Amino acid sequence: MFLLSLLAMPLWGQEYSLSGKVFESDTKAPLEYATISLEINGKIVSGGVTNEKGEFEIKAPKGNYHLKVQFFSFKNYEVKNFNLNANKKLPPVYLDLDIEELTGVEVTAQRTTVELHLDKKVYNVGQDMTVKGGSVSDVLDNVPSVSVDAEGKVSFRGNESVQILINGKPSALSGVNDEALRQLPAESIERVEVISNPSSRYQAEGTAGIINIILKKGSTMGFMGSVTASVGSPQAYELGTNLSLRKQDWMFFTNISLNKRKSPGSTLINQSNLNDLGQVLNYQDEFRKNYRLRKGLNLNFGAEYRFNDQSSITNSIVYGLSDGENTSDVDFYNYDMHRNLTAQRYRSNIEKEDDKRFQYSFNFEHKFDNEGHKLTADYQFSRSTEEGDGIIEERNLTANTRLFPEQTLGNEKERKHLVQLDYVLPFGKNKKSQFEAGYRGTLDETDINYVVGDLDTNGNLIVNNNYTNHFVYDQHVNAIYSQLGTKFGKWNFMGGLRYEHTQVTSLLKNTNENYSKSYGGLFPSVYLGYEFSESQQVSVSYSRRLRRPHSRFINPFVRRSSNTNLFSGNPDIDPTFTNAFDVSYLKRWDKISLNTSIYYNHSTEVFEMISLETGDFITINGLSVPVMLRRPINLSDEDRVGAEFTANYTPKQNWRFSLNMNFYHYKSNGSYSYTNYLGNSVLQEFNTEANSWSARFTAKFPLIYKVDFQTNVMYNAPRKSAQSDIEGNLSANLALSREILNKKGTISLNVSDLFNSRKMIGNTITERVISHSEMQWRQRQIMLNFTYRFGNMKGQQKEKERKQQQRSMDDGGEMEF
């Protein structure tokens, strides 16, 4: 779809169209938002701007004009006495860099903007001050309708079934480990793509959608970069740099960061234990303090080589390592039915971790012409290892006794291979139709070996075979897809079909238990968009998705930081399938934009976390405390319907206000049958129906002395799961920023979780246990940051001009396939 900005069009005479493409002469890359104008005696008669492919099309009456093609920091292309007497298409226009115009330029911060495409929304992170010195998790927590809870789990529209990609592919940096996202610095991110209803070109994983994190790469001629240093409280230090160098056919880019953090957190569990009649037998209060110390290095290095204007290859390496120590101090207080204290215990868990991640990516791209006809081939290999050594000690303070220390030894290895081929063929009049097809194959290999035992008086490990296991998990997915998109008049259409086959092999080596599975399916997608005008668009979409259980949900290893509240995976869990429907609407005014969506998801075999009685008891001074186990199960079918809207208001330059709200209703029906520790068959009904909502308000505006201010306020309303009620939560971030050193440097101060209120508070009810829990992953964080930019500023000026052009569209964007 062409993005036109028609100016002062006269109503006299027959109109003719003028079209063409604009490129940068150095790199031959298309220039987006270049302006085209037709003038008579210095007065603009008609004009427009180029789209992301450098294309433009304008209309004007028959006549002789002064034709101008302009882009900030580039020399103008001009044709005097240009005679428009028929529909014309210009030859490709190449603009040269204006070196003199770059002298003394000022660099300003990018704004966070939203672009709406037919199958995704793109959030250009820009220089979001509230995430300076933070991580990917902090960035995601600022994206509309995306939230990161106290445990680090990412959800979209209240649904945790989200697929996280890095540069469009699964990555050693994203993985399934929430902690990995906390290791990647925010400054390395270029933009975030939220794909609520992915098309067939994307993998079917993620019933709530896909979040694609694009890392900075650099694309300008010459050398440029930035250095960022951060210091914070609680203890946090970070030093990072982004560098890029382009010389004719070569480009090199790198992101490097070093960090050290100490993150204190806490957990509270108040547990009431009941008898068979539902009467209280006794109580247990559990207070847990966590201290996570992390030191890490992250390196992303890549090189691109262009053989010619059509073909190029890119190689990149990601390397990350971290070591740290997790300390958990747990105080237990046990009471009888009358709330008389009967016992006090102390349990400590000190675990040292050593993590390494490596990833190699290869990309080949060949453009058959300049009309979007291309072939791409990708290969990616990643490897990660995680080694842990934990010591658990427990003392009965009331009886003044000490248990034998427990030791846990963990060794987790993961290897991934990915091969992908994609072919794109535009066709038809003005290349307004497009055919795509491709293949994707992935092989994930996971080996998890955990040893648990007691240490005797001589320090020798006596292995406990009840909690020790060696788990091997391999997943092989093959997929093919094709899709067709076209534009006719004001209509956009895209439809596709994807087939995926999954082969899972999981084996408990200690017991030789095999839990292998094989399943396949068709995943169609359909999109229809209509453009009422340049400022008003609507789209309707449908896709079928699935959620595969990852290794953490499958591995039956029991985690034992607490000996009365355990966690384990479920090797017999099945995937969830979802049919997703979405209707989106975009309206732009002069200073306001509104983006709304209505969505409906129907899911089968949804898996959720439930708490079960293990049949084991911890006896303390004559009181028996039941041991509870949390594990995922395929629980129910679920229907989820909701509406979200995002409103942006820009009253003037450097002022911006944004409000995002998401309302949803969900209903699940299901039951779970199991045999309890008494040998009785138990059938539990887990029917849930509830409403919930969330809101996020962002404000950014200048203060005195050229200081910029930004704040984010977020609220998540109460919600329900199969056994738990989660309370609402209100939190806020704020930041102050100022340009210094002739605008080459920026100094900022930001506070995350200003009121120290970001906690997950919930109540869980089972047949014999009622528990209240409060968890805070990280306390309030204060960061002081300094960034210095250097080298060729052309790329930053191009981005500045692009934002200035985009400001007239008020945070909108084209809707295209």
Short mmCIF file of N, CA, C and O in Angstrom, two decimals, residues 129-139 178-188 228-240 257-265 290-298 321-327 351 353 750-753 758 777-785:
data_model
loop_
_atom_site.label_atom_id
_atom_site.label_comp_id
_atom_site.label_asym_id
_atom_site.label_seq_id
_atom_site.Cartn_x
_atom_site.Cartn_y
_atom_site.Cartn_z
N MET A 129 13.31 6.19 28.16
CA MET A 129 14.17 6.50 29.29
C MET A 129 13.96 5.57 30.47
O MET A 129 14.87 5.33 31.26
N THR A 130 12.75 5.04 30.64
CA THR A 130 12.46 4.24 31.83
C THR A 130 13.13 2.88 31.81
O THR A 130 13.14 2.19 32.83
N VAL A 131 13.70 2.45 30.68
CA VAL A 131 14.34 1.15 30.62
C VAL A 131 15.86 1.27 30.49
O VAL A 131 16.54 0.27 30.32
N LYS A 132 16.40 2.47 30.58
CA LYS A 132 17.85 2.64 30.52
C LYS A 132 18.52 1.84 31.63
O LYS A 132 18.13 1.90 32.79
N GLY A 133 19.55 1.09 31.24
CA GLY A 133 20.24 0.27 32.21
C GLY A 133 19.50 -1.00 32.56
O GLY A 133 19.95 -1.78 33.40
N GLY A 134 18.35 -1.23 31.92
CA GLY A 134 17.55 -2.41 32.20
C GLY A 134 17.81 -3.53 31.22
O GLY A 134 18.84 -3.58 30.54
N SER A 135 16.85 -4.44 31.12
CA SER A 135 17.01 -5.64 30.30
C SER A 135 15.86 -5.76 29.32
O SER A 135 14.96 -4.92 29.27
N VAL A 136 15.89 -6.84 28.54
CA VAL A 136 14.80 -7.11 27.60
C VAL A 136 13.47 -7.22 28.34
O VAL A 136 12.44 -6.75 27.87
N SER A 137 13.49 -7.85 29.52
CA SER A 137 12.25 -7.98 30.30
C SER A 137 11.66 -6.62 30.62
O SER A 137 10.44 -6.43 30.59
N ASP A 138 12.51 -5.64 30.94
CA ASP A 138 12.02 -4.29 31.23
C ASP A 138 11.40 -3.65 30.00
O ASP A 138 10.39 -2.94 30.08
N VAL A 139 12.02 -3.86 28.83
CA VAL A 139 11.48 -3.30 27.59
C VAL A 139 10.11 -3.91 27.29
O VAL A 139 9.15 -3.20 26.98
N ASP A 178 13.40 -17.73 31.65
CA ASP A 178 13.05 -16.34 31.89
C ASP A 178 14.28 -15.52 32.28
O ASP A 178 14.36 -14.33 31.98
N GLU A 179 15.23 -16.15 32.95
CA GLU A 179 16.41 -15.42 33.39
C GLU A 179 17.25 -14.95 32.22
O GLU A 179 17.92 -13.92 32.28
N ALA A 180 17.23 -15.69 31.09
CA ALA A 180 18.02 -15.29 29.92
C ALA A 180 17.58 -13.94 29.39
O ALA A 180 18.40 -13.14 28.94
N LEU A 181 16.27 -13.66 29.42
CA LEU A 181 15.78 -12.36 28.95
C LEU A 181 16.26 -11.23 29.86
O LEU A 181 16.39 -10.10 29.42
N ARG A 182 16.50 -11.55 31.11
CA ARG A 182 16.99 -10.52 32.03
C ARG A 182 18.48 -10.23 31.83
O ARG A 182 19.00 -9.26 32.37
N GLN A 183 19.17 -11.10 31.09
CA GLN A 183 20.60 -10.89 30.86
C GLN A 183 20.88 -10.03 29.64
O GLN A 183 21.95 -9.43 29.53
N LEU A 184 19.93 -9.91 28.71
CA LEU A 184 20.14 -9.15 27.49
C LEU A 184 19.82 -7.69 27.75
O LEU A 184 18.70 -7.35 28.16
N PRO A 185 20.76 -6.75 27.52
CA PRO A 185 20.53 -5.35 27.87
C PRO A 185 19.53 -4.67 26.95
O PRO A 185 19.43 -4.97 25.76
N ALA A 186 18.78 -3.72 27.51
CA ALA A 186 17.76 -3.00 26.76
C ALA A 186 18.37 -2.19 25.61
O ALA A 186 17.74 -2.01 24.57
N GLU A 187 19.58 -1.68 25.80
CA GLU A 187 20.20 -0.81 24.80
C GLU A 187 20.53 -1.54 23.50
O GLU A 187 20.84 -0.91 22.49
N SER A 188 20.47 -2.87 23.50
CA SER A 188 20.79 -3.61 22.27
C SER A 188 19.57 -3.80 21.38
O SER A 188 19.68 -4.38 20.30
N THR A 228 27.46 3.07 26.67
CA THR A 228 26.54 3.33 27.78
C THR A 228 27.09 2.72 29.06
O THR A 228 27.53 1.57 29.07
N ALA A 229 27.09 3.52 30.12
CA ALA A 229 27.51 3.06 31.44
C ALA A 229 26.37 3.32 32.42
O ALA A 229 25.75 4.38 32.39
N SER A 230 26.10 2.34 33.29
CA SER A 230 25.00 2.45 34.24
C SER A 230 25.45 1.96 35.61
O SER A 230 26.25 1.02 35.72
N VAL A 231 24.91 2.60 36.64
CA VAL A 231 25.15 2.17 38.02
C VAL A 231 23.83 2.32 38.75
O VAL A 231 23.05 3.25 38.48
N GLY A 232 23.54 1.37 39.66
CA GLY A 232 22.24 1.42 40.29
C GLY A 232 22.22 0.84 41.68
O GLY A 232 23.20 0.26 42.17
N SER A 233 21.06 1.01 42.32
CA SER A 233 20.80 0.47 43.65
C SER A 233 19.41 -0.16 43.65
O SER A 233 18.45 0.49 43.19
N PRO A 234 19.28 -1.43 44.14
CA PRO A 234 20.31 -2.32 44.67
C PRO A 234 21.45 -2.53 43.67
O PRO A 234 21.30 -2.23 42.49
N GLN A 235 22.52 -3.04 44.17
CA GLN A 235 23.78 -3.11 43.44
C GLN A 235 23.60 -3.53 41.98
O GLN A 235 23.11 -4.61 41.68
N ALA A 236 23.96 -2.63 41.06
CA ALA A 236 23.86 -2.92 39.63
C ALA A 236 24.90 -2.09 38.89
O ALA A 236 24.99 -0.87 39.09
N TYR A 237 25.67 -2.75 38.05
CA TYR A 237 26.67 -2.08 37.21
C TYR A 237 26.56 -2.66 35.80
O TYR A 237 26.40 -3.86 35.61
N GLU A 238 26.66 -1.77 34.80
CA GLU A 238 26.62 -2.24 33.42
C GLU A 238 27.43 -1.30 32.54
O GLU A 238 27.39 -0.07 32.70
N LEU A 239 28.16 -1.89 31.62
CA LEU A 239 28.93 -1.15 30.62
C LEU A 239 28.69 -1.82 29.28
O LEU A 239 28.90 -3.03 29.14
N GLY A 240 28.23 -1.04 28.29
CA GLY A 240 27.92 -1.64 27.00
C GLY A 240 28.24 -0.71 25.86
O GLY A 240 28.35 0.52 26.03
N SER A 257 28.20 -6.07 26.14
CA SER A 257 27.80 -5.55 27.45
C SER A 257 28.39 -6.41 28.56
O SER A 257 28.48 -7.63 28.44
N LEU A 258 28.77 -5.74 29.63
CA LEU A 258 29.21 -6.37 30.87
C LEU A 258 28.28 -5.91 31.97
O LEU A 258 27.93 -4.73 32.04
N ASN A 259 27.88 -6.82 32.84
CA ASN A 259 26.97 -6.42 33.90
C ASN A 259 27.21 -7.22 35.17
O ASN A 259 27.70 -8.35 35.13
N LYS A 260 26.86 -6.58 36.26
CA LYS A 260 26.90 -7.23 37.57
C LYS A 260 25.71 -6.71 38.36
O LYS A 260 25.54 -5.51 38.52
N ARG A 261 24.88 -7.62 38.85
CA ARG A 261 23.66 -7.23 39.56
C ARG A 261 23.46 -8.09 40.79
O ARG A 261 23.75 -9.29 40.78
N LYS A 262 22.92 -7.46 41.82
CA LYS A 262 22.46 -8.17 43.00
C LYS A 262 21.00 -7.81 43.20
O LYS A 262 20.68 -6.66 43.48
N SER A 263 20.12 -8.79 43.01
CA SER A 263 18.69 -8.52 43.01
C SER A 263 18.02 -9.21 44.20
O SER A 263 17.85 -10.43 44.21
N PRO A 264 17.65 -8.45 45.22
CA PRO A 264 16.93 -9.05 46.34
C PRO A 264 15.45 -9.19 46.03
O PRO A 264 14.85 -8.36 45.35
N GLY A 265 14.86 -10.26 46.52
CA GLY A 265 13.42 -10.50 46.36
C GLY A 265 12.89 -11.23 47.58
O GLY A 265 13.64 -11.59 48.50
N ASN A 290 15.21 -13.92 48.97
CA ASN A 290 16.08 -14.37 47.88
C ASN A 290 17.09 -13.29 47.53
O ASN A 290 16.76 -12.10 47.49
N TYR A 291 18.30 -13.72 47.27
CA TYR A 291 19.36 -12.81 46.81
C TYR A 291 20.00 -13.45 45.59
O TYR A 291 20.60 -14.52 45.68
N ARG A 292 19.88 -12.79 44.45
CA ARG A 292 20.45 -13.30 43.21
C ARG A 292 21.59 -12.40 42.77
O ARG A 292 21.39 -11.23 42.43
N LEU A 293 22.78 -12.95 42.78
CA LEU A 293 23.96 -12.23 42.34
C LEU A 293 24.36 -12.75 40.98
O LEU A 293 24.57 -13.96 40.79
N ARG A 294 24.48 -11.84 39.98
CA ARG A 294 24.79 -12.25 38.61
C ARG A 294 25.91 -11.38 38.06
O ARG A 294 25.88 -10.15 38.16
N LYS A 295 26.87 -12.02 37.43
CA LYS A 295 27.89 -11.33 36.64
C LYS A 295 27.85 -11.92 35.24
O LYS A 295 27.89 -13.14 35.08
N GLY A 296 27.75 -11.05 34.23
CA GLY A 296 27.56 -11.58 32.89
C GLY A 296 28.26 -10.80 31.80
O GLY A 296 28.58 -9.62 31.96
N LEU A 297 28.48 -11.47 30.69
CA LEU A 297 29.03 -10.88 29.48
C LEU A 297 28.15 -11.31 28.32
O LEU A 297 27.81 -12.50 28.19
N ASN A 298 27.74 -10.35 27.49
CA ASN A 298 26.97 -10.64 26.28
C ASN A 298 27.66 -10.01 25.08
O ASN A 298 28.01 -8.82 25.12
N LEU A 321 27.86 -15.37 28.70
CA LEU A 321 28.18 -16.20 29.85
C LEU A 321 27.84 -15.43 31.11
O LEU A 321 27.89 -14.20 31.15
N SER A 322 27.46 -16.16 32.12
CA SER A 322 27.16 -15.55 33.41
C SER A 322 27.43 -16.55 34.51
O SER A 322 27.31 -17.76 34.31
N ASP A 323 27.85 -16.05 35.62
CA ASP A 323 27.97 -16.89 36.80
C ASP A 323 27.38 -16.12 37.97
O ASP A 323 27.36 -14.88 37.97
N GLY A 324 26.88 -16.84 38.90
CA GLY A 324 26.23 -16.16 40.00
C GLY A 324 25.94 -17.09 41.14
O GLY A 324 26.28 -18.28 41.14
N GLU A 325 25.29 -16.51 42.12
CA GLU A 325 24.94 -17.26 43.32
C GLU A 325 23.54 -16.88 43.74
O GLU A 325 23.22 -15.70 43.91
N ASN A 326 22.68 -17.88 43.87
CA ASN A 326 21.32 -17.67 44.35
C ASN A 326 21.24 -18.13 45.80
O ASN A 326 21.50 -19.30 46.10
N THR A 327 20.88 -17.22 46.66
CA THR A 327 20.74 -17.54 48.08
C THR A 327 19.28 -17.39 48.48
O THR A 327 18.66 -16.36 48.21
N GLU A 351 22.91 -21.78 45.95
CA GLU A 351 23.18 -22.45 44.68
C GLU A 351 24.08 -21.58 43.82
O GLU A 351 23.78 -20.41 43.57
N GLU A 353 25.72 -20.99 40.11
CA GLU A 353 25.38 -21.30 38.72
C GLU A 353 26.45 -20.80 37.78
O GLU A 353 27.06 -19.75 38.01
N ASN A 750 16.59 6.82 36.18
CA ASN A 750 15.29 6.16 36.10
C ASN A 750 15.06 5.28 37.32
O ASN A 750 16.01 4.72 37.90
N VAL A 751 13.80 5.18 37.71
CA VAL A 751 13.39 4.38 38.86
C VAL A 751 12.36 3.37 38.38
O VAL A 751 11.31 3.75 37.85
N SER A 752 12.65 2.09 38.55
CA SER A 752 11.73 1.02 38.20
C SER A 752 11.00 0.56 39.45
O SER A 752 11.61 0.33 40.49
N ASP A 753 9.67 0.45 39.34
CA ASP A 753 8.82 0.07 40.48
C ASP A 753 8.97 1.10 41.60
O ASP A 753 9.42 0.80 42.72
N ARG A 758 5.38 -3.98 42.94
CA ARG A 758 5.22 -4.99 41.90
C ARG A 758 5.36 -6.39 42.52
O ARG A 758 6.45 -6.97 42.56
N TRP A 777 9.78 -10.50 42.84
CA TRP A 777 11.02 -10.99 42.22
C TRP A 777 12.18 -10.02 42.44
O TRP A 777 13.30 -10.42 42.73
N ARG A 778 11.91 -8.73 42.30
CA ARG A 778 12.98 -7.73 42.42
C ARG A 778 12.43 -6.49 43.10
O ARG A 778 11.34 -6.03 42.79
N GLN A 779 13.19 -5.94 44.00
CA GLN A 779 12.77 -4.72 44.67
C GLN A 779 12.95 -3.51 43.75
O GLN A 779 13.48 -3.61 42.64
N ARG A 780 12.48 -2.37 44.24
CA ARG A 780 12.61 -1.11 43.49
C ARG A 780 14.07 -0.92 43.05
O ARG A 780 15.01 -1.10 43.81
N GLN A 781 14.25 -0.54 41.77
CA GLN A 781 15.58 -0.37 41.19
C GLN A 781 15.78 1.08 40.76
O GLN A 781 14.96 1.65 40.04
N ILE A 782 16.88 1.69 41.18
CA ILE A 782 17.25 3.05 40.79
C ILE A 782 18.52 2.97 39.95
O ILE A 782 19.51 2.36 40.36
N MET A 783 18.50 3.57 38.74
CA MET A 783 19.65 3.50 37.84
C MET A 783 20.05 4.89 37.36
O MET A 783 19.19 5.71 37.00
N LEU A 784 21.35 5.13 37.34
CA LEU A 784 21.93 6.33 36.76
C LEU A 784 22.70 5.91 35.52
O LEU A 784 23.57 5.03 35.60
N ASN A 785 22.39 6.52 34.37
CA ASN A 785 22.93 6.07 33.09
C ASN A 785 23.58 7.22 32.32
O ASN A 785 23.10 8.36 32.37
#
